[in-house]
Amino acid sequence: MKVTVVGAGAVGASCAEYIAMKNFCSEVVLVDIKEGFAEGKAMDLMQTASLNGFDTKITGTTGDYSKTAGSHVAVITSGIPRKPGMTREELIGINAGIVKEVTENLVKHSPEVIIIVVSNPMDTMAYLVHKTSGLPKHKIIGMGGALDSARFKYRLAEALEAPISDVDGMVIAAHSDTGMLPLLSKATRNGVPVTEFLSEDQQKYVIEETKVGGATLTKLLGTSAWYAPGAAVSVMVQAIACDQKKMIPCSLMLEGEYGQNDICLGVPAIIGANGVEQIVNVTLTAEEQLKFSEAANAVREVNGDLKF
Ligand code: NAI
């Protein structure tokens, strides 16, 4: 299994590191536009191989896509991250051009590739890849829900004073501060609804902190986070590489599911060797359905800024 990661910055390097450490891929190719940067990151990571006990071969290239030929999966992390106070949507001007060009290069050398889109505003970038790549829809997967659900579980465990492995929960809809929809009604602690343990104030706290999870880190770090984003991507790549048929919330092209059409939004899906094996229909409460529709409207507005 060969995986390409475009963008050898904070998130791209973290993706490559987690993928290599889990030892399920034969090769990871890092691509960056900055001269020597991907080669340097690849060499540094390879020098951890004997220390961390992995056999994955990591190489880097400055923009030579012929080195990515035959990739099964490609992850797009190239583009600018947000600075404190910025929204993800403000990145569209620069990132749309980068994502479009990168997609063309990837598909040219790996026509069968499955693309995981990470660059922000992610739901809109995933939509752009659908409109420009010519790939079938099951081969384009936006990464947002995997990360946002991990942040939701972190906040649930904190509020419940429980180990994270005891809690389960999922975030769907948009990967944005306002459009994220943590499904508190479905979250559980050892199978028991968390609403039985948490006061209304605690429930509100968990939801609000989850939604601004990325912004909180951007404020603390001065740029956006990379460990959890990289780990989230590695879980998705592993589900494909090992045909796990694992349920992961991802930003996918909807054609009638959840009442939406012609839009990429976060929904739970079974991820396996073919990419998206199936979209899972979870019954939403009336309030959740309304919030899902509002998130769709906001993403649609951002999509309107795209030029193909
Ligand atoms: P970074 O600035 O550390 O890395 C981005 C890299 O992309 C840089 O090394 C840059 O040289 C490279 N690049 C720019 N144009 C390129 C091109 N045309 N071809 C190849 N490489 C190119 O940024 P970071 O922190 O890694 O974030 C990357 C993106 O991921 C941002 O848009 C950020 O907002 C997004 N992100 C998305 C998350 C999600 O959950 N979907 C989570 C975290 C970040």
PDB file of N, CA and C and ligand atoms in Angstrom, residues 6-12 31-34 37 65 76-82 88 91 95 98 101-102 117-120 122 143-144 147-148 151 175 223-226 229, ligand 1:
ATOM      1  N   VAL A   6       0.318  15.149   0.587  1.00  0.00           N
ATOM      2  CA  VAL A   6       0.740  16.421  -0.016  1.00  0.00           C
ATOM      3  C   VAL A   6       0.667  17.521   1.039  1.00  0.00           C
ATOM      4  N   GLY A   7       1.793  18.241   1.184  1.00  0.00           N
ATOM      5  CA  GLY A   7       1.943  19.199   2.275  1.00  0.00           C
ATOM      6  C   GLY A   7       2.731  18.488   3.362  1.00  0.00           C
ATOM      7  N   ALA A   8       3.995  18.915   3.523  1.00  0.00           N
ATOM      8  CA  ALA A   8       4.836  18.267   4.548  1.00  0.00           C
ATOM      9  C   ALA A   8       4.942  19.163   5.779  1.00  0.00           C
ATOM     10  N   GLY A   9       3.936  20.028   5.949  1.00  0.00           N
ATOM     11  CA  GLY A   9       3.910  20.932   7.099  1.00  0.00           C
ATOM     12  C   GLY A   9       3.496  20.195   8.365  1.00  0.00           C
ATOM     13  N   ALA A  10       2.913  20.952   9.291  1.00  0.00           N
ATOM     14  CA  ALA A  10       2.597  20.400  10.607  1.00  0.00           C
ATOM     15  C   ALA A  10       1.666  19.185  10.508  1.00  0.00           C
ATOM     16  N   VAL A  11       0.561  19.335   9.796  1.00  0.00           N
ATOM     17  CA  VAL A  11      -0.415  18.239   9.730  1.00  0.00           C
ATOM     18  C   VAL A  11       0.103  17.101   8.845  1.00  0.00           C
ATOM     19  N   GLY A  12       0.690  17.441   7.691  1.00  0.00           N
ATOM     20  CA  GLY A  12       1.172  16.413   6.768  1.00  0.00           C
ATOM     21  C   GLY A  12       2.237  15.529   7.410  1.00  0.00           C
ATOM     22  N   VAL A  31       4.985  15.205  -0.270  1.00  0.00           N
ATOM     23  CA  VAL A  31       5.202  16.187  -1.354  1.00  0.00           C
ATOM     24  C   VAL A  31       5.029  17.582  -0.766  1.00  0.00           C
ATOM     25  N   ASP A  32       5.940  18.482  -1.098  1.00  0.00           N
ATOM     26  CA  ASP A  32       5.747  19.878  -0.698  1.00  0.00           C
ATOM     27  C   ASP A  32       6.281  20.774  -1.796  1.00  0.00           C
ATOM     28  N   ILE A  33       5.876  22.027  -1.742  1.00  0.00           N
ATOM     29  CA  ILE A  33       6.298  22.989  -2.769  1.00  0.00           C
ATOM     30  C   ILE A  33       7.598  23.681  -2.331  1.00  0.00           C
ATOM     31  N   LYS A  34       7.837  23.706  -1.016  1.00  0.00           N
ATOM     32  CA  LYS A  34       9.050  24.360  -0.481  1.00  0.00           C
ATOM     33  C   LYS A  34      10.258  23.485  -0.766  1.00  0.00           C
ATOM     34  N   PHE A  37      11.991  20.673   1.565  1.00  0.00           N
ATOM     35  CA  PHE A  37      11.274  20.539   2.839  1.00  0.00           C
ATOM     36  C   PHE A  37      10.741  19.115   3.046  1.00  0.00           C
ATOM     37  N   TYR A  65       5.543  14.853  -8.995  1.00  0.00           N
ATOM     38  CA  TYR A  65       4.417  13.940  -8.779  1.00  0.00           C
ATOM     39  C   TYR A  65       4.625  12.572  -9.414  1.00  0.00           C
ATOM     40  N   ILE A  76      -4.542  15.290   1.154  1.00  0.00           N
ATOM     41  CA  ILE A  76      -4.196  16.677   0.785  1.00  0.00           C
ATOM     42  C   ILE A  76      -4.216  17.561   2.034  1.00  0.00           C
ATOM     43  N   THR A  77      -3.020  17.960   2.460  1.00  0.00           N
ATOM     44  CA  THR A  77      -2.916  18.871   3.619  1.00  0.00           C
ATOM     45  C   THR A  77      -2.244  20.181   3.197  1.00  0.00           C
ATOM     46  N   SER A  78      -2.000  20.346   1.895  1.00  0.00           N
ATOM     47  CA  SER A  78      -1.292  21.546   1.442  1.00  0.00           C
ATOM     48  C   SER A  78      -2.209  22.765   1.539  1.00  0.00           C
ATOM     49  N   GLY A  79      -1.598  23.891   1.892  1.00  0.00           N
ATOM     50  CA  GLY A  79      -2.377  25.124   2.002  1.00  0.00           C
ATOM     51  C   GLY A  79      -2.052  25.829   3.285  1.00  0.00           C
ATOM     52  N   ILE A  80      -2.664  27.000   3.476  1.00  0.00           N
ATOM     53  CA  ILE A  80      -2.341  27.742   4.698  1.00  0.00           C
ATOM     54  C   ILE A  80      -3.294  27.356   5.830  1.00  0.00           C
ATOM     55  N   PRO A  81      -2.760  27.323   7.057  1.00  0.00           N
ATOM     56  CA  PRO A  81      -3.633  27.106   8.222  1.00  0.00           C
ATOM     57  C   PRO A  81      -4.129  28.451   8.751  1.00  0.00           C
ATOM     58  N   ARG A  82      -5.137  28.429   9.636  1.00  0.00           N
ATOM     59  CA  ARG A  82      -5.623  29.700  10.162  1.00  0.00           C
ATOM     60  C   ARG A  82      -4.740  30.185  11.304  1.00  0.00           C
ATOM     61  N   ARG A  88     -12.072  29.174   9.472  1.00  0.00           N
ATOM     62  CA  ARG A  88     -11.564  28.282   8.417  1.00  0.00           C
ATOM     63  C   ARG A  88     -11.981  28.801   7.041  1.00  0.00           C
ATOM     64  N   LEU A  91      -9.832  30.994   4.612  1.00  0.00           N
ATOM     65  CA  LEU A  91      -8.673  30.422   3.909  1.00  0.00           C
ATOM     66  C   LEU A  91      -8.985  30.076   2.459  1.00  0.00           C
ATOM     67  N   ASN A  95      -6.378  28.575  -0.538  1.00  0.00           N
ATOM     68  CA  ASN A  95      -6.371  27.104  -0.528  1.00  0.00           C
ATOM     69  C   ASN A  95      -7.108  26.460  -1.704  1.00  0.00           C
ATOM     70  N   ILE A  98      -4.675  25.968  -4.536  1.00  0.00           N
ATOM     71  CA  ILE A  98      -3.687  24.928  -4.207  1.00  0.00           C
ATOM     72  C   ILE A  98      -4.319  23.535  -4.309  1.00  0.00           C
ATOM     73  N   GLU A 101      -4.985  22.425  -7.982  1.00  0.00           N
ATOM     74  CA  GLU A 101      -3.755  22.061  -8.713  1.00  0.00           C
ATOM     75  C   GLU A 101      -3.190  20.719  -8.197  1.00  0.00           C
ATOM     76  N   VAL A 102      -3.202  20.556  -6.901  1.00  0.00           N
ATOM     77  CA  VAL A 102      -2.682  19.318  -6.300  1.00  0.00           C
ATOM     78  C   VAL A 102      -3.521  18.114  -6.746  1.00  0.00           C
ATOM     79  N   VAL A 117      -9.291  14.634   1.960  1.00  0.00           N
ATOM     80  CA  VAL A 117      -9.092  16.090   1.925  1.00  0.00           C
ATOM     81  C   VAL A 117      -9.033  16.625   3.356  1.00  0.00           C
ATOM     82  N   VAL A 118      -7.958  17.360   3.645  1.00  0.00           N
ATOM     83  CA  VAL A 118      -7.782  17.914   4.991  1.00  0.00           C
ATOM     84  C   VAL A 118      -7.779  19.449   4.966  1.00  0.00           C
ATOM     85  N   SER A 119      -7.221  20.037   3.905  1.00  0.00           N
ATOM     86  CA  SER A 119      -7.079  21.496   3.830  1.00  0.00           C
ATOM     87  C   SER A 119      -8.425  22.192   4.064  1.00  0.00           C
ATOM     88  N   ASN A 120      -8.374  23.322   4.734  1.00  0.00           N
ATOM     89  CA  ASN A 120      -9.594  24.070   5.065  1.00  0.00           C
ATOM     90  C   ASN A 120      -9.899  25.188   4.067  1.00  0.00           C
ATOM     91  N   MET A 122     -12.564  22.712   4.904  1.00  0.00           N
ATOM     92  CA  MET A 122     -12.497  21.335   4.418  1.00  0.00           C
ATOM     93  C   MET A 122     -13.748  20.881   3.638  1.00  0.00           C
ATOM     94  N   MET A 143     -11.777  14.926   5.783  1.00  0.00           N
ATOM     95  CA  MET A 143     -11.479  14.624   7.193  1.00  0.00           C
ATOM     96  C   MET A 143     -11.891  15.804   8.074  1.00  0.00           C
ATOM     97  N   GLY A 144     -12.863  15.575   8.928  1.00  0.00           N
ATOM     98  CA  GLY A 144     -13.312  16.582   9.883  1.00  0.00           C
ATOM     99  C   GLY A 144     -13.955  15.883  11.066  1.00  0.00           C
ATOM    100  N   LEU A 147     -11.751  13.919  13.610  1.00  0.00           N
ATOM    101  CA  LEU A 147     -11.062  14.811  14.557  1.00  0.00           C
ATOM    102  C   LEU A 147     -12.058  15.431  15.542  1.00  0.00           C
ATOM    103  N   ASP A 148     -13.154  15.959  15.015  1.00  0.00           N
ATOM    104  CA  ASP A 148     -14.116  16.642  15.890  1.00  0.00           C
ATOM    105  C   ASP A 148     -14.746  15.665  16.889  1.00  0.00           C
ATOM    106  N   ARG A 151     -12.332  15.171  19.671  1.00  0.00           N
ATOM    107  CA  ARG A 151     -12.371  16.330  20.585  1.00  0.00           C
ATOM    108  C   ARG A 151     -13.632  16.290  21.455  1.00  0.00           C
ATOM    109  N   HIS A 175     -17.494  21.073   9.245  1.00  0.00           N
ATOM    110  CA  HIS A 175     -16.251  21.221  10.004  1.00  0.00           C
ATOM    111  C   HIS A 175     -15.981  22.724  10.148  1.00  0.00           C
ATOM    112  N   THR A 223      -1.056  28.777  15.734  1.00  0.00           N
ATOM    113  CA  THR A 223      -1.412  28.182  14.446  1.00  0.00           C
ATOM    114  C   THR A 223      -2.313  26.995  14.751  1.00  0.00           C
ATOM    115  N   SER A 224      -2.802  26.292  13.706  1.00  0.00           N
ATOM    116  CA  SER A 224      -3.753  25.220  14.027  1.00  0.00           C
ATOM    117  C   SER A 224      -3.031  23.947  14.496  1.00  0.00           C
ATOM    118  N   ALA A 225      -3.801  23.055  15.065  1.00  0.00           N
ATOM    119  CA  ALA A 225      -3.255  21.850  15.709  1.00  0.00           C
ATOM    120  C   ALA A 225      -2.747  20.846  14.675  1.00  0.00           C
ATOM    121  N   TRP A 226      -1.923  19.892  15.115  1.00  0.00           N
ATOM    122  CA  TRP A 226      -1.431  18.880  14.166  1.00  0.00           C
ATOM    123  C   TRP A 226      -1.451  17.451  14.712  1.00  0.00           C
ATOM    124  N   PRO A 229      -5.156  16.057  14.363  1.00  0.00           N
ATOM    125  CA  PRO A 229      -5.492  15.939  12.930  1.00  0.00           C
ATOM    126  C   PRO A 229      -4.714  14.812  12.242  1.00  0.00           C
TER     127      PRO A 229
HETATM  128  P1  NAI B   1       1.496  24.171   7.344  1.00  0.00           P
HETATM  129  O1  NAI B   1       1.668  25.586   6.882  1.00  0.00           O
HETATM  130  O2  NAI B   1       2.298  23.682   8.491  1.00  0.00           O
HETATM  131  O3  NAI B   1       1.738  23.177   6.123  1.00  0.00           O
HETATM  132  C1  NAI B   1       1.187  23.355   4.858  1.00  0.00           C
HETATM  133  C2  NAI B   1       2.227  22.923   3.839  1.00  0.00           C
HETATM  134  O4  NAI B   1       1.642  22.966   2.545  1.00  0.00           O
HETATM  135  C3  NAI B   1       3.465  23.834   3.802  1.00  0.00           C
HETATM  136  O5  NAI B   1       4.636  23.077   4.074  1.00  0.00           O
HETATM  137  C4  NAI B   1       3.457  24.390   2.392  1.00  0.00           C
HETATM  138  O6  NAI B   1       4.756  24.600   1.852  1.00  0.00           O
HETATM  139  C5  NAI B   1       2.683  23.314   1.655  1.00  0.00           C
HETATM  140  N1  NAI B   1       2.143  23.754   0.368  1.00  0.00           N
HETATM  141  C6  NAI B   1       1.566  24.934   0.047  1.00  0.00           C
HETATM  142  N2  NAI B   1       1.217  24.950  -1.258  1.00  0.00           N
HETATM  143  C7  NAI B   1       1.543  23.736  -1.770  1.00  0.00           C
HETATM  144  C8  NAI B   1       1.420  23.139  -3.047  1.00  0.00           C
HETATM  145  N3  NAI B   1       0.866  23.790  -4.081  1.00  0.00           N
HETATM  146  N4  NAI B   1       1.892  21.880  -3.202  1.00  0.00           N
HETATM  147  C9  NAI B   1       2.455  21.207  -2.179  1.00  0.00           C
HETATM  148  N5  NAI B   1       2.594  21.730  -0.938  1.00  0.00           N
HETATM  149  C10 NAI B   1       2.148  22.978  -0.736  1.00  0.00           C
HETATM  150  O7  NAI B   1      -0.074  24.009   7.647  1.00  0.00           O
HETATM  151  P2  NAI B   1      -0.762  22.840   8.513  1.00  0.00           P
HETATM  152  O8  NAI B   1      -0.874  23.270   9.920  1.00  0.00           O
HETATM  153  O9  NAI B   1      -0.095  21.567   8.173  1.00  0.00           O
HETATM  154  O10 NAI B   1      -2.254  22.869   7.918  1.00  0.00           O
HETATM  155  C11 NAI B   1      -2.501  22.432   6.584  1.00  0.00           C
HETATM  156  C12 NAI B   1      -3.982  22.611   6.218  1.00  0.00           C
HETATM  157  O11 NAI B   1      -4.763  21.678   6.968  1.00  0.00           O
HETATM  158  C13 NAI B   1      -4.563  23.990   6.535  1.00  0.00           C
HETATM  159  O12 NAI B   1      -5.429  24.410   5.505  1.00  0.00           O
HETATM  160  C14 NAI B   1      -5.332  23.756   7.825  1.00  0.00           C
HETATM  161  O13 NAI B   1      -6.354  24.702   8.019  1.00  0.00           O
HETATM  162  C15 NAI B   1      -5.854  22.370   7.567  1.00  0.00           C
HETATM  163  N6  NAI B   1      -6.285  21.617   8.753  1.00  0.00           N
HETATM  164  C16 NAI B   1      -7.427  20.878   8.633  1.00  0.00           C
HETATM  165  C17 NAI B   1      -7.881  20.102   9.670  1.00  0.00           C
HETATM  166  C18 NAI B   1      -9.135  19.293   9.499  1.00  0.00           C
HETATM  167  O14 NAI B   1      -9.657  18.770  10.485  1.00  0.00           O
HETATM  168  N7  NAI B   1      -9.663  19.132   8.297  1.00  0.00           N
HETATM  169  C19 NAI B   1      -7.165  20.079  10.965  1.00  0.00           C
HETATM  170  C20 NAI B   1      -5.949  20.858  10.976  1.00  0.00           C
HETATM  171  C21 NAI B   1      -5.538  21.606   9.893  1.00  0.00           C
END
